[in-house]
Every structure is written in C-alpha cells, then in structure tokens.
GROMACS .gro file of C-alpha atoms in nm:
model
  259
    1MET     CA    1  -0.442   0.569   1.940
    2LYS     CA    2  -0.403   0.242   1.804
    3ILE     CA    3   0.001   0.123   1.836
    4VAL     CA    4   0.122  -0.154   1.681
    5ALA     CA    5   0.513  -0.244   1.777
    6CYS     CA    6   0.683  -0.483   1.557
    7VAL     CA    7   0.921  -0.724   1.744
    8LYS     CA    8   1.175  -1.023   1.665
    9GLN     CA    9   1.314  -1.289   1.858
   10VAL     CA   10   1.662  -1.322   1.770
   11PRO     CA   11   1.956  -1.554   1.870
   12ASP     CA   12   2.178  -1.484   2.182
   13THR     CA   13   2.492  -1.540   2.029
   14VAL     CA   14   2.777  -1.414   1.801
   15GLU     CA   15   2.836  -1.722   1.631
   16ILE     CA   16   2.529  -1.707   1.372
   17LYS     CA   17   2.499  -2.035   1.186
   18ILE     CA   18   2.357  -2.055   0.818
   19ASP     CA   19   2.187  -2.353   0.665
   20LYS     CA   20   2.422  -2.415   0.327
   21LYS     CA   21   2.113  -2.507   0.109
   22THR     CA   22   1.880  -2.229   0.209
   23GLY     CA   23   2.085  -1.974   0.318
   24THR     CA   24   1.872  -1.900   0.588
   25LEU     CA   25   1.944  -1.877   0.987
   26ILE     CA   26   1.943  -2.250   1.178
   27ARG     CA   27   1.760  -2.148   1.487
   28ASP     CA   28   1.760  -2.484   1.651
   29ASN     CA   29   1.895  -2.534   1.999
   30VAL     CA   30   2.023  -2.149   1.993
   31PRO     CA   31   1.939  -1.962   2.315
   32THR     CA   32   1.721  -1.640   2.210
   33ILE     CA   33   1.640  -1.320   2.323
   34LEU     CA   34   1.392  -1.043   2.238
   35ASN     CA   35   1.558  -0.770   1.981
   36PRO     CA   36   1.711  -0.561   2.202
   37PHE     CA   37   1.627  -0.274   1.972
   38ASP     CA   38   1.280  -0.367   1.981
   39ALA     CA   39   1.234  -0.320   2.357
   40TYR     CA   40   1.256   0.011   2.308
   41ALA     CA   41   0.977   0.019   2.047
   42VAL     CA   42   0.783  -0.158   2.287
   43GLU     CA   43   0.823   0.106   2.565
   44GLU     CA   44   0.788   0.405   2.362
   45GLY     CA   45   0.426   0.256   2.240
   46LEU     CA   46   0.343   0.200   2.611
   47LEU     CA   47   0.451   0.608   2.685
   48ILE     CA   48   0.249   0.716   2.378
   49LYS     CA   49  -0.062   0.504   2.525
   50GLU     CA   50   0.011   0.661   2.884
   51GLU     CA   51   0.011   0.987   2.744
   52CYS     CA   52  -0.262   0.977   2.476
   53GLY     CA   53  -0.492   0.669   2.567
   54GLY     CA   54  -0.548   0.379   2.338
   55GLU     CA   55  -0.405   0.020   2.283
   56VAL     CA   56  -0.050  -0.126   2.206
   57ASN     CA   57  -0.026  -0.439   2.014
   58VAL     CA   58   0.291  -0.665   1.969
   59ILE     CA   59   0.326  -0.873   1.650
   60THR     CA   60   0.619  -1.129   1.566
   61MET     CA   61   0.678  -1.342   1.281
   62GLY     CA   62   0.895  -1.663   1.365
   63PRO     CA   63   0.870  -2.018   1.467
   64ALA     CA   64   0.693  -2.154   1.747
   65GLN     CA   65   0.919  -2.054   1.993
   66ALA     CA   66   0.907  -1.684   1.897
   67VAL     CA   67   0.570  -1.629   2.100
   68ASP     CA   68   0.827  -1.610   2.414
   69VAL     CA   69   0.901  -1.256   2.293
   70LEU     CA   70   0.544  -1.171   2.306
   71TYR     CA   71   0.454  -1.315   2.661
   72GLU     CA   72   0.775  -1.076   2.745
   73ALA     CA   73   0.576  -0.780   2.573
   74TYR     CA   74   0.303  -0.865   2.786
   75SER     CA   75   0.484  -0.864   3.103
   76MET     CA   76   0.590  -0.492   3.012
   77GLY     CA   77   0.220  -0.410   2.999
   78VAL     CA   78   0.140  -0.445   2.617
   79ASP     CA   79  -0.305  -0.490   2.550
   80ASN     CA   80  -0.260  -0.734   2.271
   81ALA     CA   81  -0.002  -0.977   2.092
   82VAL     CA   82  -0.018  -1.204   1.762
   83HIS     CA   83   0.214  -1.453   1.641
   84ILE     CA   84   0.269  -1.475   1.293
   85CYS     CA   85   0.366  -1.835   1.213
   86ASP     CA   86   0.353  -2.064   0.914
   87LYS     CA   87   0.562  -2.309   0.776
   88ALA     CA   88   0.512  -2.138   0.401
   89PHE     CA   89   0.685  -1.831   0.579
   90ARG     CA   90   1.021  -2.023   0.644
   91GLY     CA   91   1.325  -1.846   0.427
   92SER     CA   92   1.141  -1.526   0.397
   93ASP     CA   93   1.406  -1.246   0.327
   94THR     CA   94   1.333  -0.876   0.463
   95TYR     CA   95   1.124  -0.782   0.158
   96THR     CA   96   0.885  -1.080   0.185
   97THR     CA   97   0.872  -1.036   0.568
   98ALA     CA   98   0.760  -0.688   0.526
   99HIS     CA   99   0.471  -0.779   0.303
  100ILE     CA  100   0.374  -1.042   0.562
  101LEU     CA  101   0.410  -0.778   0.840
  102ALA     CA  102   0.207  -0.564   0.652
  103ALA     CA  103  -0.053  -0.761   0.589
  104ALA     CA  104  -0.110  -0.858   0.956
  105ILE     CA  105  -0.119  -0.476   1.063
  106GLN     CA  106  -0.406  -0.449   0.816
  107LYS     CA  107  -0.582  -0.724   0.961
  108ILE     CA  108  -0.551  -0.536   1.319
  109GLY     CA  109  -0.667  -0.236   1.123
  110ASN     CA  110  -0.688   0.149   1.208
  111VAL     CA  111  -0.347   0.158   1.341
  112ASP     CA  112  -0.212   0.507   1.378
  113ILE     CA  113   0.148   0.426   1.470
  114ILE     CA  114   0.357   0.156   1.404
  115LEU     CA  115   0.707   0.121   1.598
  116CYS     CA  116   1.035  -0.089   1.485
  117GLY     CA  117   1.378  -0.078   1.653
  118LYS     CA  118   1.618   0.049   1.366
  119GLN     CA  119   1.733  -0.303   1.329
  120ALA     CA  120   1.753  -0.658   1.398
  121ILE     CA  121   2.093  -0.799   1.576
  122ASP     CA  122   2.100  -1.084   1.353
  123GLY     CA  123   2.053  -0.937   1.044
  124ASP     CA  124   2.155  -0.568   1.075
  125THR     CA  125   1.950  -0.483   0.748
  126ALA     CA  126   1.727  -0.215   0.883
  127GLN     CA  127   1.490  -0.293   0.598
  128VAL     CA  128   1.191  -0.425   0.737
  129GLY     CA  129   1.046  -0.099   0.903
  130PRO     CA  130   1.094   0.156   0.576
  131GLU     CA  131   0.965  -0.180   0.367
  132ILE     CA  132   0.657  -0.177   0.546
  133ALA     CA  133   0.588   0.177   0.543
  134GLU     CA  134   0.631   0.142   0.153
  135ILE     CA  135   0.367  -0.135   0.116
  136LEU     CA  136   0.144   0.041   0.328
  137GLY     CA  137   0.212   0.394   0.130
  138ILE     CA  138   0.239   0.579   0.479
  139PRO     CA  139   0.523   0.837   0.626
  140HIS     CA  140   0.834   0.651   0.780
  141VAL     CA  141   1.107   0.838   1.008
  142ALA     CA  142   1.412   0.632   1.064
  143TYR     CA  143   1.640   0.693   1.344
  144VAL     CA  144   1.396   0.838   1.587
  145LYS     CA  145   1.578   0.940   1.885
  146LYS     CA  146   1.286   1.114   2.068
  147ILE     CA  147   0.914   1.191   2.014
  148ARG     CA  148   0.836   1.565   2.114
  149LYS     CA  149   0.474   1.535   2.064
  150VAL     CA  150   0.158   1.333   1.955
  151SER     CA  151  -0.171   1.413   1.840
  152LYS     CA  152  -0.465   1.301   1.684
  153ASP     CA  153  -0.340   1.376   1.332
  154SER     CA  154   0.057   1.387   1.329
  155VAL     CA  155   0.359   1.326   1.540
  156VAL     CA  156   0.685   1.538   1.604
  157CYS     CA  157   1.000   1.367   1.647
  158GLU     CA  158   1.359   1.452   1.641
  159ARG     CA  159   1.575   1.189   1.437
  160MET     CA  160   1.977   1.140   1.410
  161ILE     CA  161   2.101   1.249   1.058
  162GLU     CA  162   2.458   1.262   0.927
  163THR     CA  163   2.484   1.653   1.066
  164GLY     CA  164   2.317   1.640   1.399
  165LEU     CA  165   1.953   1.620   1.477
  166GLU     CA  166   1.629   1.695   1.279
  167VAL     CA  167   1.294   1.769   1.404
  168ILE     CA  168   0.980   1.651   1.176
  169GLU     CA  169   0.651   1.629   1.165
  170VAL     CA  170   0.464   1.366   1.001
  171LYS     CA  171   0.105   1.295   0.926
  172LEU     CA  172  -0.065   0.984   1.096
  173PRO     CA  173  -0.082   0.701   1.036
  174ALA     CA  174   0.261   0.685   1.056
  175MET     CA  175   0.586   0.433   1.077
  176LEU     CA  176   0.890   0.529   1.337
  177THR     CA  177   1.205   0.316   1.343
  178VAL     CA  178   1.374   0.394   1.683
  179LEU     CA  179   1.690   0.435   1.842
  180LYS     CA  180   1.814   0.317   2.197
  181ASP     CA  181   1.852   0.671   2.293
  182ILE     CA  182   1.465   0.704   2.282
  183ASN     CA  183   1.386   0.567   2.634
  184VAL     CA  184   1.521   0.316   2.914
  185PRO     CA  185   1.271  -0.012   2.877
  186ARG     CA  186   1.093  -0.093   3.181
  187LEU     CA  187   1.150  -0.421   3.378
  188PRO     CA  188   0.891  -0.637   3.328
  189SER     CA  189   0.632  -0.620   3.613
  190PHE     CA  190   0.593  -0.954   3.854
  191LYS     CA  191   0.244  -0.910   3.858
  192LEU     CA  192   0.219  -0.889   3.498
  193LYS     CA  193   0.466  -1.139   3.430
  194ARG     CA  194   0.261  -1.378   3.629
  195ARG     CA  195  -0.054  -1.290   3.424
  196ALA     CA  196   0.138  -1.300   3.104
  197LYS     CA  197   0.089  -1.668   3.058
  198GLU     CA  198  -0.267  -1.661   3.082
  199LYS     CA  199  -0.296  -1.387   2.782
  200PRO     CA  200  -0.409  -1.533   2.435
  201ILE     CA  201  -0.179  -1.505   2.184
  202PRO     CA  202  -0.323  -1.588   1.845
  203THR     CA  203  -0.178  -1.733   1.573
  204TRP     CA  204  -0.189  -1.599   1.251
  205GLY     CA  205  -0.108  -1.821   0.918
  206ILE     CA  206  -0.084  -1.745   0.542
  207GLU     CA  207  -0.472  -1.812   0.505
  208ASP     CA  208  -0.549  -1.579   0.796
  209LEU     CA  209  -0.358  -1.299   0.634
  210GLY     CA  210  -0.474  -1.398   0.300
  211ILE     CA  211  -0.144  -1.409   0.108
  212LYS     CA  212  -0.071  -1.637  -0.198
  213GLU     CA  213   0.185  -1.938  -0.087
  214GLU     CA  214   0.386  -1.836  -0.403
  215ALA     CA  215   0.453  -1.494  -0.239
  216VAL     CA  216   0.640  -1.598   0.029
  217GLY     CA  217   0.901  -1.806   0.203
  218LEU     CA  218   1.208  -1.863  -0.062
  219GLN     CA  219   1.004  -1.860  -0.338
  220GLY     CA  220   0.885  -1.527  -0.283
  221SER     CA  221   1.202  -1.395  -0.193
  222PRO     CA  222   1.369  -1.169  -0.456
  223THR     CA  223   1.720  -1.200  -0.236
  224MET     CA  224   1.887  -1.485  -0.108
  225VAL     CA  225   2.195  -1.518   0.142
  226LEU     CA  226   2.441  -1.710  -0.030
  227ARG     CA  227   2.773  -1.689   0.201
  228THR     CA  228   2.814  -1.583   0.570
  229PHE     CA  229   3.102  -1.613   0.814
  230THR     CA  230   3.207  -1.429   1.140
  231PRO     CA  231   3.542  -1.248   1.067
  232GLU     CA  232   3.868  -1.381   1.226
  233ALA     CA  233   3.997  -1.129   1.482
  234LYS     CA  234   4.311  -0.960   1.353
  235GLY     CA  235   4.542  -0.669   1.498
  236SER     CA  236   4.886  -0.541   1.515
  237CYS     CA  237   5.068  -0.295   1.619
  238ARG     CA  238   5.431  -0.109   1.595
  239MET     CA  239   5.564   0.030   1.911
  240LEU     CA  240   5.735   0.375   1.848
  241ASN     CA  241   6.054   0.415   2.059
  242GLY     CA  242   6.290   0.723   2.106
  243SER     CA  243   6.196   1.109   2.207
  244ALA     CA  244   5.890   1.252   2.100
  245GLU     CA  245   6.086   1.404   1.840
  246GLU     CA  246   6.201   1.104   1.727
  247GLN     CA  247   5.858   0.919   1.724
  248ILE     CA  248   5.686   1.196   1.560
  249GLY     CA  249   5.959   1.161   1.284
  250GLU     CA  250   5.888   0.797   1.270
  251LEU     CA  251   5.542   0.840   1.252
  252LEU     CA  252   5.546   1.087   0.958
  253ASN     CA  253   5.768   0.850   0.771
  254VAL     CA  254   5.528   0.575   0.833
  255ILE     CA  255   5.204   0.764   0.694
  256GLU     CA  256   5.430   0.898   0.409
  257SER     CA  257   5.496   0.550   0.307
  258LEU     CA  258   5.109   0.458   0.295
  259ASP     CA  259   5.075   0.725   0.010
   0.00000   0.00000   0.00000
C-alpha cells in the first residue's frame, strides 16, 4: 500500500499579514507550525501502513523553511518526504497549488491513498484536496471521521454530513480529507527525532515536475486575494431585570422589535 500525505507549514499566529502588491501571505519572521489538520492525515497514513503494510510518503510545497514540517513527519515515522520548492511557485493559488501537488504525486507513482487534512488554518479554503482528486481523476471523500476497512482495491470510511454520518466505499486510488476526530496523532519519537535530520529530503522544482512556468505562480493562478483583514472584536449585551415573568415579557418585546 503506497500512501501520500500532503502537509503544509502554516503561520503560528492569528495575525496574518498580506503583501498588498501580490495578495500573498508574508511569511518572513513569522513563527510556523505543521498545519494541525495535516497531523491527523499523517497519523492515519501510519495507521494504515501498520495494518496493511506499505510505505508512507509526505510532501509539502513551500519556501525553504517548510522543510521543517517534513522533519517533523519523519520523527513520527514516515518513510519518505519530498519538498516541493521553486521561486516559480510563489503566489500560486489553491488551483495552481493542487496542480503542482498532483504532478508530484504522479512523479511518486502508483499511489493508492492520498490523505490531506480537511483544510489549512491559514486559508481555511478546504479546496486543495478535492482539486487534487479532480486533476488526477480519482474518487474523493471529504470530512472523513473514521476509516473502517482498507483492502487491496477499496476503502470503507465514515464521513460527516449535515444530517449525521455516511458510510461510503470507494475504489482505490482515492483521496481522503480527514477530520481531527479520526485519530490522535502520536508524539514524535525521541529516537526518530534524532534520526530525522539525517534523512534525505529531495527538493523538486518546476523542471522536475514537468510544469510550464506560465501555468504556476501568480501568472498561472485564476484567483487572487484582493483584501484580507482581522475583524474587530465586537459585542454587546442587555441585562433583563425584574421577575421571571417580567424578563420573559421584555425579551418577547425585544424579539418582536427585530421582525
């Protein structure tokens, strides 16, 4: 079983700053972490490997410092990691990012299961996973809460829907985007953490993936962030006094005034 988990390095802050000219995140001098939802994807890949055998590959796309999340994945026990990095990729939107990641997955080859966290906490779009599946032409199941069974040809999982849970079986290869309810990520092993820095992490650029330069980065992105801001914290309340009956009457008057 060959598994790929897509992970992302994200800012460890709620104060996200945007470059006004490019509409992209300013990552310089900002503390970063492994996207929390992606940790569940890595853990689920390891659990599948422990049950079915095979290998877990982790890929990330980002600047030079993004390699840190790959070392973290190594310290959890993954088999291989690839850093996708090229100046040409800067400014890529979710659609273009998905194309780049899909090309990397095709380069790895013969992948059975692709795992992503449901979304990244910096953008909250939840678009890249489903877009990868569409580009590769494979089934996709979102909001996966539990994987019941993995066989040679298919996977049975539970996913959250508006009315509850849905049990679905899909043929492999397939893309699954997982929720935090699916597992509890293991703590990095001290032994593996020591060995992680010795692990090879190849870097794949635009030429390695066979992508045209005009198809990536800002020029290849059909969408652009025009404006972003942190909403001001606002709140107000009105205290109701008197007996319970008086408070109920006053509350009903307030509700009626809203109609």
